[in-house]
PDB file of C-alpha atoms in Angstrom:
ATOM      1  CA  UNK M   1       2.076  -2.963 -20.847  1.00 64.00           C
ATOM      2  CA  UNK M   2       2.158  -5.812 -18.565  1.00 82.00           C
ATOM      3  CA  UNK M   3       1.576  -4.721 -14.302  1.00 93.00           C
ATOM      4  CA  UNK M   4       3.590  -5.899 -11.724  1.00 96.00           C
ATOM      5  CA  UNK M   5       3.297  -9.913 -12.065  1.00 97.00           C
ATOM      6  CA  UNK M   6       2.748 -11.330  -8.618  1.00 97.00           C
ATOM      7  CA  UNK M   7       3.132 -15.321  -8.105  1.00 97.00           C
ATOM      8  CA  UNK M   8       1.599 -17.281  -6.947  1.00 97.00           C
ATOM      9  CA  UNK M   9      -1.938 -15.447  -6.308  1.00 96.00           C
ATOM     10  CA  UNK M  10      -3.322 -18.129  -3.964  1.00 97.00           C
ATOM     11  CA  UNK M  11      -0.855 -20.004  -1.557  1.00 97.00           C
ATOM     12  CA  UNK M  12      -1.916 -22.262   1.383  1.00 97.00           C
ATOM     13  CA  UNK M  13       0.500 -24.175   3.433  1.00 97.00           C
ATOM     14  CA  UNK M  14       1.234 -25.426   6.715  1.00 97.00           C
ATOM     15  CA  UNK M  15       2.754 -24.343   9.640  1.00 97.00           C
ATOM     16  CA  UNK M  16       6.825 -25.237   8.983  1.00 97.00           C
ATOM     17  CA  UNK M  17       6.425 -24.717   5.657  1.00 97.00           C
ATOM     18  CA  UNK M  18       9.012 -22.498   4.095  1.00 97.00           C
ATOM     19  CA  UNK M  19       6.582 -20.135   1.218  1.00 98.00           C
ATOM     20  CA  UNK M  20       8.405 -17.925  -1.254  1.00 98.00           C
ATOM     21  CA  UNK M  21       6.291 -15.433  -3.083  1.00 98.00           C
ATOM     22  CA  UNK M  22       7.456 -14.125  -6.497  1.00 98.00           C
ATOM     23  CA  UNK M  23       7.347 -10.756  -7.932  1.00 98.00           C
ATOM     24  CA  UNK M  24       8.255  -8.829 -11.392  1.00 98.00           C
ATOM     25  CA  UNK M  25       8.705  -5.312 -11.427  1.00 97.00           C
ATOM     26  CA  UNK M  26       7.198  -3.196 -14.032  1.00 95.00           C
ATOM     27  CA  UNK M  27      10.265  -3.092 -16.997  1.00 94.00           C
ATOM     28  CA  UNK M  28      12.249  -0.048 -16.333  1.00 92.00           C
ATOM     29  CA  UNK M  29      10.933   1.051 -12.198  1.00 92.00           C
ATOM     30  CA  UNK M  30      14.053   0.800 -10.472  1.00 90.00           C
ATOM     31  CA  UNK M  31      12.492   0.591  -7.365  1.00 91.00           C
ATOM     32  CA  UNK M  32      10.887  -2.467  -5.401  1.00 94.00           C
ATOM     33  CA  UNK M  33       8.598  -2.188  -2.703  1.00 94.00           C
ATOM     34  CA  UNK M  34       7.035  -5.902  -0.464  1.00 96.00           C
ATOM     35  CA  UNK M  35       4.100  -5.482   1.895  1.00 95.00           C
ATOM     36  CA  UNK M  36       1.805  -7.145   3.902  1.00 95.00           C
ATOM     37  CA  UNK M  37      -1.898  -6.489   4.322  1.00 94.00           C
ATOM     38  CA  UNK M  38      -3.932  -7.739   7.099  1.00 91.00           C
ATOM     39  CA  UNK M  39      -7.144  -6.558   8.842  1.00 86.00           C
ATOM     40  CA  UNK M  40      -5.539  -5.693  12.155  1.00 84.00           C
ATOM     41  CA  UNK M  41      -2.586  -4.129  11.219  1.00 84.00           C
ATOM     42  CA  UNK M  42      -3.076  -2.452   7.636  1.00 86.00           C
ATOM     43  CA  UNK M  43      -0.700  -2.493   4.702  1.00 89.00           C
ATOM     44  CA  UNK M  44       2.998  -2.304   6.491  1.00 89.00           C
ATOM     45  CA  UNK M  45       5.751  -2.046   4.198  1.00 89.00           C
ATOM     46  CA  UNK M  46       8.340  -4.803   5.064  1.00 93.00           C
ATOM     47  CA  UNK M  47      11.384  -4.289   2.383  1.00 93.00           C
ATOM     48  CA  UNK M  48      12.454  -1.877  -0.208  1.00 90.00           C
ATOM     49  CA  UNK M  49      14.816  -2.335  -2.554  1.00 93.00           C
ATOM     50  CA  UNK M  50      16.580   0.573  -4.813  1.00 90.00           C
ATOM     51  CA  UNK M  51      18.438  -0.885  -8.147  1.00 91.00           C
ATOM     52  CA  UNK M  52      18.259  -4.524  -6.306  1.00 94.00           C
ATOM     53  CA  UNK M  53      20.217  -2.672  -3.511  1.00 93.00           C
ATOM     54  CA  UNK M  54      17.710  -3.632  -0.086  1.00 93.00           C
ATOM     55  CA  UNK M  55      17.681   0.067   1.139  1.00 88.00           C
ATOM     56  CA  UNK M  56      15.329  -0.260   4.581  1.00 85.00           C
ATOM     57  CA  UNK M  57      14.387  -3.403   5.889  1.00 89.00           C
ATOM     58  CA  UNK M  58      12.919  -2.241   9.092  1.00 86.00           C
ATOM     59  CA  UNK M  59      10.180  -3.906   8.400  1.00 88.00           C
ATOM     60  CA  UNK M  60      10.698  -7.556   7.975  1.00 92.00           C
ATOM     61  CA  UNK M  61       9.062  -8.995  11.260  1.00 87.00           C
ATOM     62  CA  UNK M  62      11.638 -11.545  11.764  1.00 86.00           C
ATOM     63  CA  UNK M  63      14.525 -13.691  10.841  1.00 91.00           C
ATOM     64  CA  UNK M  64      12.190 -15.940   9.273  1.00 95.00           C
ATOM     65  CA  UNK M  65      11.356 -13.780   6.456  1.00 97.00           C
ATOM     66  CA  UNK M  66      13.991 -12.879   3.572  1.00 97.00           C
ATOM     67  CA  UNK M  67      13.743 -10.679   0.339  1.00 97.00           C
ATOM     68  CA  UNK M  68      15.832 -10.690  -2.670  1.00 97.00           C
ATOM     69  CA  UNK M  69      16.255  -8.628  -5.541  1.00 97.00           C
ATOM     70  CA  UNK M  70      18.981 -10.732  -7.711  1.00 96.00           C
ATOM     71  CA  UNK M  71      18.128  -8.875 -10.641  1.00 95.00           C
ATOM     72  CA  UNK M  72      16.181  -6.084 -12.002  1.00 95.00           C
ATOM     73  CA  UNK M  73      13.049  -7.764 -13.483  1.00 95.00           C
ATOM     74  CA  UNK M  74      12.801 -10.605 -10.313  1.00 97.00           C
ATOM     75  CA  UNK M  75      12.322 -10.784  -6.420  1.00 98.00           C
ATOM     76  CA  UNK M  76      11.522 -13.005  -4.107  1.00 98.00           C
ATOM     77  CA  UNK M  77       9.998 -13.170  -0.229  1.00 98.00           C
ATOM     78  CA  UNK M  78      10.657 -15.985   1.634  1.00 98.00           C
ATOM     79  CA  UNK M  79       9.267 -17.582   5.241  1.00 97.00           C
ATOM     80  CA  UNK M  80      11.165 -20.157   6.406  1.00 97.00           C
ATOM     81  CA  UNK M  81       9.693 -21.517   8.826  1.00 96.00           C
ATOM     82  CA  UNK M  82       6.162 -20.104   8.067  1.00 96.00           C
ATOM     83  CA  UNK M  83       3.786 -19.775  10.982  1.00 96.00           C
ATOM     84  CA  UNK M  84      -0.162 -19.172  11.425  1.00 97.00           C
ATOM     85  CA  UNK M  85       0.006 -15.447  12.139  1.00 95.00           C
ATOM     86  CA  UNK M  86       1.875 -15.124   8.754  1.00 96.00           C
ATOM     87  CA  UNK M  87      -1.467 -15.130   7.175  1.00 97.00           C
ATOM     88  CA  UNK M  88      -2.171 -12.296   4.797  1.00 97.00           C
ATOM     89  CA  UNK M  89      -1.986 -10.694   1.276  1.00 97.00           C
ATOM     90  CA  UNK M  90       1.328  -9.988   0.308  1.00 98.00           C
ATOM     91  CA  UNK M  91       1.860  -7.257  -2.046  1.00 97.00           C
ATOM     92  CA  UNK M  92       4.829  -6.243  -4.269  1.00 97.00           C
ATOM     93  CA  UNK M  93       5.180  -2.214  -6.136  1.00 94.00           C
ATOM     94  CA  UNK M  94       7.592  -0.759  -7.984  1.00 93.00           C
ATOM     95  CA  UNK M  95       8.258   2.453  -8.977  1.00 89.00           C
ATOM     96  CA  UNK M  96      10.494   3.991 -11.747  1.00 84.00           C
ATOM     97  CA  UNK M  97      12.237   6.150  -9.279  1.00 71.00           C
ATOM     98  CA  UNK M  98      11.356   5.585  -5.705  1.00 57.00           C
ATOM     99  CA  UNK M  99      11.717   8.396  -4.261  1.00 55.00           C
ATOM    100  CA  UNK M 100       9.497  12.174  -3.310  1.00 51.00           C
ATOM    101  CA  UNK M 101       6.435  10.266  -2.924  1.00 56.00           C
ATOM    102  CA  UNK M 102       6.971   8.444  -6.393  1.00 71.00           C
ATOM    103  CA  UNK M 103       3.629   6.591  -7.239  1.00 80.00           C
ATOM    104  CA  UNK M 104       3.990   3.037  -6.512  1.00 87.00           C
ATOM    105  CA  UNK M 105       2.217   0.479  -9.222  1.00 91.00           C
ATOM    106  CA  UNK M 106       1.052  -2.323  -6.722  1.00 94.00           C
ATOM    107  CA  UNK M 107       0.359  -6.067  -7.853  1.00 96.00           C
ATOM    108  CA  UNK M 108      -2.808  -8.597  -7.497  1.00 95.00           C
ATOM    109  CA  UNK M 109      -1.399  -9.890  -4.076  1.00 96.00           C
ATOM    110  CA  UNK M 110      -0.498 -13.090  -2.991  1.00 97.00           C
ATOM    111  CA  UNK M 111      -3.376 -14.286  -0.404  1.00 97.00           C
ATOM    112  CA  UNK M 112      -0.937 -16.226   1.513  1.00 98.00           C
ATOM    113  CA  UNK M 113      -2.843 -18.933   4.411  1.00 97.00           C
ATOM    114  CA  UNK M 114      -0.893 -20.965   7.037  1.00 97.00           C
ATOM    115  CA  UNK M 115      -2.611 -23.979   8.549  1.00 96.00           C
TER     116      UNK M 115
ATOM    117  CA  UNK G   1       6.914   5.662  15.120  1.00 50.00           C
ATOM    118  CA  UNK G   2       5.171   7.795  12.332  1.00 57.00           C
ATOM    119  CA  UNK G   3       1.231   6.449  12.316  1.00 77.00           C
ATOM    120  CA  UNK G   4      -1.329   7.942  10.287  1.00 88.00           C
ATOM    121  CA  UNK G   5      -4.963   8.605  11.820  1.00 94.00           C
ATOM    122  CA  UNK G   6      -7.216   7.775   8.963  1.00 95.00           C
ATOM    123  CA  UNK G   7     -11.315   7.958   9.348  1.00 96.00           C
ATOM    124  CA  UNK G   8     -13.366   7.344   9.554  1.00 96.00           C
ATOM    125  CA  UNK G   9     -13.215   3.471   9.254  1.00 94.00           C
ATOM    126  CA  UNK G  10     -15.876   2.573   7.122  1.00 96.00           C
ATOM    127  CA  UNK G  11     -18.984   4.587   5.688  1.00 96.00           C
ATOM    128  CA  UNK G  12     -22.227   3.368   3.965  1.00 96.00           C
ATOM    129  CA  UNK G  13     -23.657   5.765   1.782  1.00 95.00           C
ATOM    130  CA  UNK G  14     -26.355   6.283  -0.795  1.00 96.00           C
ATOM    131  CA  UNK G  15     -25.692   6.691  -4.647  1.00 97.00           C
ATOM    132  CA  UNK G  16     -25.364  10.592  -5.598  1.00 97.00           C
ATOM    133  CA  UNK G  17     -24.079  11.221  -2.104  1.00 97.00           C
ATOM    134  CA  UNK G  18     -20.796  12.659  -1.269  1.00 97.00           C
ATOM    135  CA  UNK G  19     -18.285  11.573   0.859  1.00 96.00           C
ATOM    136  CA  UNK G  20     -14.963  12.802   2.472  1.00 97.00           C
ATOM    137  CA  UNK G  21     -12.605  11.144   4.721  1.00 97.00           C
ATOM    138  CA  UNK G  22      -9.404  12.517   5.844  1.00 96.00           C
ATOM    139  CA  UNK G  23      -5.821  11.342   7.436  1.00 97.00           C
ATOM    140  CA  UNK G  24      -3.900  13.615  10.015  1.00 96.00           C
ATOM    141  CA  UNK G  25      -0.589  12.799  11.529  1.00 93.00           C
ATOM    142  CA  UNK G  26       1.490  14.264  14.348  1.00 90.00           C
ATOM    143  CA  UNK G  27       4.633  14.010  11.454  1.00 88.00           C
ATOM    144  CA  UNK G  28       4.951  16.515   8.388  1.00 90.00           C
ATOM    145  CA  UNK G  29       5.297  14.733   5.344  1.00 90.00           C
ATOM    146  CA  UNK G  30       6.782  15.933   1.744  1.00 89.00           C
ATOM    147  CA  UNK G  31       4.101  14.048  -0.108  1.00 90.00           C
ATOM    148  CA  UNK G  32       0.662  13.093   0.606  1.00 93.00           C
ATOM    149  CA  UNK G  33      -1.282  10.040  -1.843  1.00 93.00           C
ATOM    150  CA  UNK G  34      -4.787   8.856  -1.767  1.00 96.00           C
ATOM    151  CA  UNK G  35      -4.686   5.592  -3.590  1.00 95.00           C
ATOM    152  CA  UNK G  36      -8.112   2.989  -4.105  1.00 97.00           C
ATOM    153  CA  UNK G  37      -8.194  -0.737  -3.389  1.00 96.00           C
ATOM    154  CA  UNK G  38     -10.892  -2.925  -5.069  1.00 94.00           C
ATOM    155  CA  UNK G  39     -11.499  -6.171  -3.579  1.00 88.00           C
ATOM    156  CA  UNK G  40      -9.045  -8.730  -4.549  1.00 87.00           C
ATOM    157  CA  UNK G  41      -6.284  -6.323  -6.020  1.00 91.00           C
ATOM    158  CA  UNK G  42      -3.717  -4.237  -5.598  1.00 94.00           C
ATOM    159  CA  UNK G  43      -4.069  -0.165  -4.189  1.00 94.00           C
ATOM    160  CA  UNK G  44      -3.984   1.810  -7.418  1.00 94.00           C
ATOM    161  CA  UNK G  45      -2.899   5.520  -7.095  1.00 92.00           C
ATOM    162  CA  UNK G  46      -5.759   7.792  -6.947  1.00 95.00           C
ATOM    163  CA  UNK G  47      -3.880  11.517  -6.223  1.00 94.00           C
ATOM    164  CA  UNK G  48      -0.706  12.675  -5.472  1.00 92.00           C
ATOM    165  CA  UNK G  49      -0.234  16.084  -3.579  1.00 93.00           C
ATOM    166  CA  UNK G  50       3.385  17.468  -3.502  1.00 91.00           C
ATOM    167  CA  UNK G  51       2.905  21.360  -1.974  1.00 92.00           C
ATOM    168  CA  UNK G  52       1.110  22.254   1.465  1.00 94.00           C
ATOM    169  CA  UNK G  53      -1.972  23.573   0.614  1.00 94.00           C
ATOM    170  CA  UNK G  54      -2.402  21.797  -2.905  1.00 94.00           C
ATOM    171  CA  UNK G  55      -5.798  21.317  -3.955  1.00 96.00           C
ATOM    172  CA  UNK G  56      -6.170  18.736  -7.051  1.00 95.00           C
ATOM    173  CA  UNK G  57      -8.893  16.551  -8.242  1.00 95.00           C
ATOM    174  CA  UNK G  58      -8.998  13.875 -10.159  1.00 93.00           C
ATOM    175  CA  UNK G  59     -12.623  13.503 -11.914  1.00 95.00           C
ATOM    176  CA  UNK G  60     -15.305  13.144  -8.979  1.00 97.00           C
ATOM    177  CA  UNK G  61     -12.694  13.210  -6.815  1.00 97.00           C
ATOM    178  CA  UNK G  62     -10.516  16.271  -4.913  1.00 97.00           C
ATOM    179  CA  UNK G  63      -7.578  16.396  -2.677  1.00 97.00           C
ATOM    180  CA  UNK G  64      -5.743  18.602  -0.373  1.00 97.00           C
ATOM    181  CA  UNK G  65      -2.539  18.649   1.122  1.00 96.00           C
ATOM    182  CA  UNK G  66      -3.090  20.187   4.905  1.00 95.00           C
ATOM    183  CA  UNK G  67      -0.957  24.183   5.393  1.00 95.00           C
ATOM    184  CA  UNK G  68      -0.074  21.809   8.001  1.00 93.00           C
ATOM    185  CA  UNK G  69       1.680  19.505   5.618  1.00 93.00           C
ATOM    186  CA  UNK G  70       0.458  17.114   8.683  1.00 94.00           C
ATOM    187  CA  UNK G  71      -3.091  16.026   7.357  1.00 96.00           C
ATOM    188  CA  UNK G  72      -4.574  15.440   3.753  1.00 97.00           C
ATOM    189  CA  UNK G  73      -8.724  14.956   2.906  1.00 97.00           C
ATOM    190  CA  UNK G  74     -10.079  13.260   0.051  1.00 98.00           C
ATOM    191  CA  UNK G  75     -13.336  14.118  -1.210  1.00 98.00           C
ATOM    192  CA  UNK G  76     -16.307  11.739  -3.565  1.00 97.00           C
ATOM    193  CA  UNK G  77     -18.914  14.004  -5.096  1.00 97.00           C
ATOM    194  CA  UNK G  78     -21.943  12.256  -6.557  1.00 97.00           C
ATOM    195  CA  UNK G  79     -20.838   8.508  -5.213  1.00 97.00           C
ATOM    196  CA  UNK G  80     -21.445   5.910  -8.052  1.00 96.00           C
ATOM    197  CA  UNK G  81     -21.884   2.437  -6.749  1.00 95.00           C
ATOM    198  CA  UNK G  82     -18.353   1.548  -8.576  1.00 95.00           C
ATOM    199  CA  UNK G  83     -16.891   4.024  -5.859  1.00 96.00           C
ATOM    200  CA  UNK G  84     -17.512   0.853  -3.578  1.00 96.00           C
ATOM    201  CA  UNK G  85     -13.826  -0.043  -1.989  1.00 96.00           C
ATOM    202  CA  UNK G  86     -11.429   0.732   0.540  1.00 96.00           C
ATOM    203  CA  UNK G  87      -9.084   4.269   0.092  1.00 97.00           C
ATOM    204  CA  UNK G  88      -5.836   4.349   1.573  1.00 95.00           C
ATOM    205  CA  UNK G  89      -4.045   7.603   2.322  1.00 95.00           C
ATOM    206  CA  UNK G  90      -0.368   7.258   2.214  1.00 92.00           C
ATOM    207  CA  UNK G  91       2.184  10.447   3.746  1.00 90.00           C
ATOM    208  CA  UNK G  92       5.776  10.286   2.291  1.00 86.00           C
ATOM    209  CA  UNK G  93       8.782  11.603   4.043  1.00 80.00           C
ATOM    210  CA  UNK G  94      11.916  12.248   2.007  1.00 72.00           C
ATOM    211  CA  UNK G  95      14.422  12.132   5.142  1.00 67.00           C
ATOM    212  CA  UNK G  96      15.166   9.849   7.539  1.00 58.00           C
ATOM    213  CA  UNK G  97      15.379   6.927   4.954  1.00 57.00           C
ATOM    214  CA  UNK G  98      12.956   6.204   2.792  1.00 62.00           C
ATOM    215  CA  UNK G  99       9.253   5.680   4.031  1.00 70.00           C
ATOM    216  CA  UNK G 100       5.688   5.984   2.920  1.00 80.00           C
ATOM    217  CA  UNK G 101       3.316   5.536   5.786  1.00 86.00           C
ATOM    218  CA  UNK G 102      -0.136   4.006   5.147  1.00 89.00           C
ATOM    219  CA  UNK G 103      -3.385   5.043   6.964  1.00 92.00           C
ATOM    220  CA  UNK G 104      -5.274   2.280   8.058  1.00 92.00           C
ATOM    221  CA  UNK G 105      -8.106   3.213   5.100  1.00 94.00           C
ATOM    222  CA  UNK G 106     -11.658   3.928   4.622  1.00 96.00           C
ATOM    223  CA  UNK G 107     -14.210   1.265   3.477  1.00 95.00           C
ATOM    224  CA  UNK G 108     -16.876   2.492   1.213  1.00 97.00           C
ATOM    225  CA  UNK G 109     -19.856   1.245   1.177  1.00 96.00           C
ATOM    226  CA  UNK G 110     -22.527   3.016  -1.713  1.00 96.00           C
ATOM    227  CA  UNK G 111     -25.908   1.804  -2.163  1.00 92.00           C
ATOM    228  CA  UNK G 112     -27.839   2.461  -5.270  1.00 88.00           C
TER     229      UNK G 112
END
């Protein structure tokens, strides 16, 4: 069975730039996890989405980023306007139930890099 | 916030050796995870612990889930160079929203 699909894995862009980063969810998880990875500050979790409901976005840094879940099998992270200190791998995981600690299938990344 | 202490931050070892590293937090969390990140991929889940005081392994590897429920260990026996990566713990809380917490992981270095 196919992973999470991640897309694209490699993105490098410059500053103003608006970046979305694609993601499909294993078939069935109905749960949809986005997060960033960067030496300083770890992996931080920035959206979650339940049945392509966003349930906590806490963790979105700014207005500049946006997630969507318009369906079950797609979602998408946006920057708009991107920035230098948005550098990092950005990670998508679902989960078939997403919740009590259910284990979270992560993709490859997206190695994102803003000139 | 909730912040997981994670260490120690990096460890270079020698084939056959074991290791352990170990997250505490001043939170209690329903569900502790140890998952593994190779370079250039995803974490993939290692162990999932579910009771205070659960001890599980996993091949080489063992977990426990602190009486606590505020800190987890993960233990290597006989480190094999493929071992080489960085291990996340993750604590899960079931209230307040939904939220798994990620230690800042443990970079393992083995050399054979």
């Amino acid at each position: 069975d196919a992973g999470v699909i991640q897309s694209p894995r490699h993105e490098v862009t410059e500053m103003g730039q608006e970046v979305t980063l694609r993601c499909k969810p294993i078939s069935g998880h109905n749960s949809l996890f986005w997060y960033r990875q960067t030496m300083m500050r770890g992996l931080e979790l920035l959206i979650y989405f339940n049945n392509n409901v966003p349930i906590d976005d806490s963790g979105m840094p700014e207005d500049r980023f946006s997630a969507k879940m318009p369906n079950a099998s797609f979602s998408t992270l946006k920057i708009q306007p991107s920035e230098p200190r948005d550098s990092a791998v950005y990670f998508c995981a679902s989960s078939l139930l997403g919740g009590g600690g259910d284990t979270q299938y992560f993709g490859p990344g997206t190695r994102l890099t803003v000139l | 916030g909730q912040q997981l202490n994670q260490s120690p931050q990096s460890m270079f070892i020698q084939e056959g050796e074991d290791v352990s590293m170990n997250c505490t937090s001043s939170s209690i969390f329903n569900t502790w995870l140890w998952y593994k990140q190779d370079p250039g991929e995803g974490p993939v889940l290692l162990i999932a612990l579910y009771k205070a005081g659960e001890l599980t392994s996993n091949g080489r590897l063992t977990a426990q889930f602190g009486i606590t429920r505020k800190d987890s260990f993960l233990n290597i026996s006989a480190s094999i160079p493929s071992d080489v990566g960085i291990y996340f713990c993750a604590g899960h809380r079931n209230t307040g929203g939904f939220k798994t917490i990620f230690g800042a992981g443990t970079r393992l270095f083995v050399k054979a």
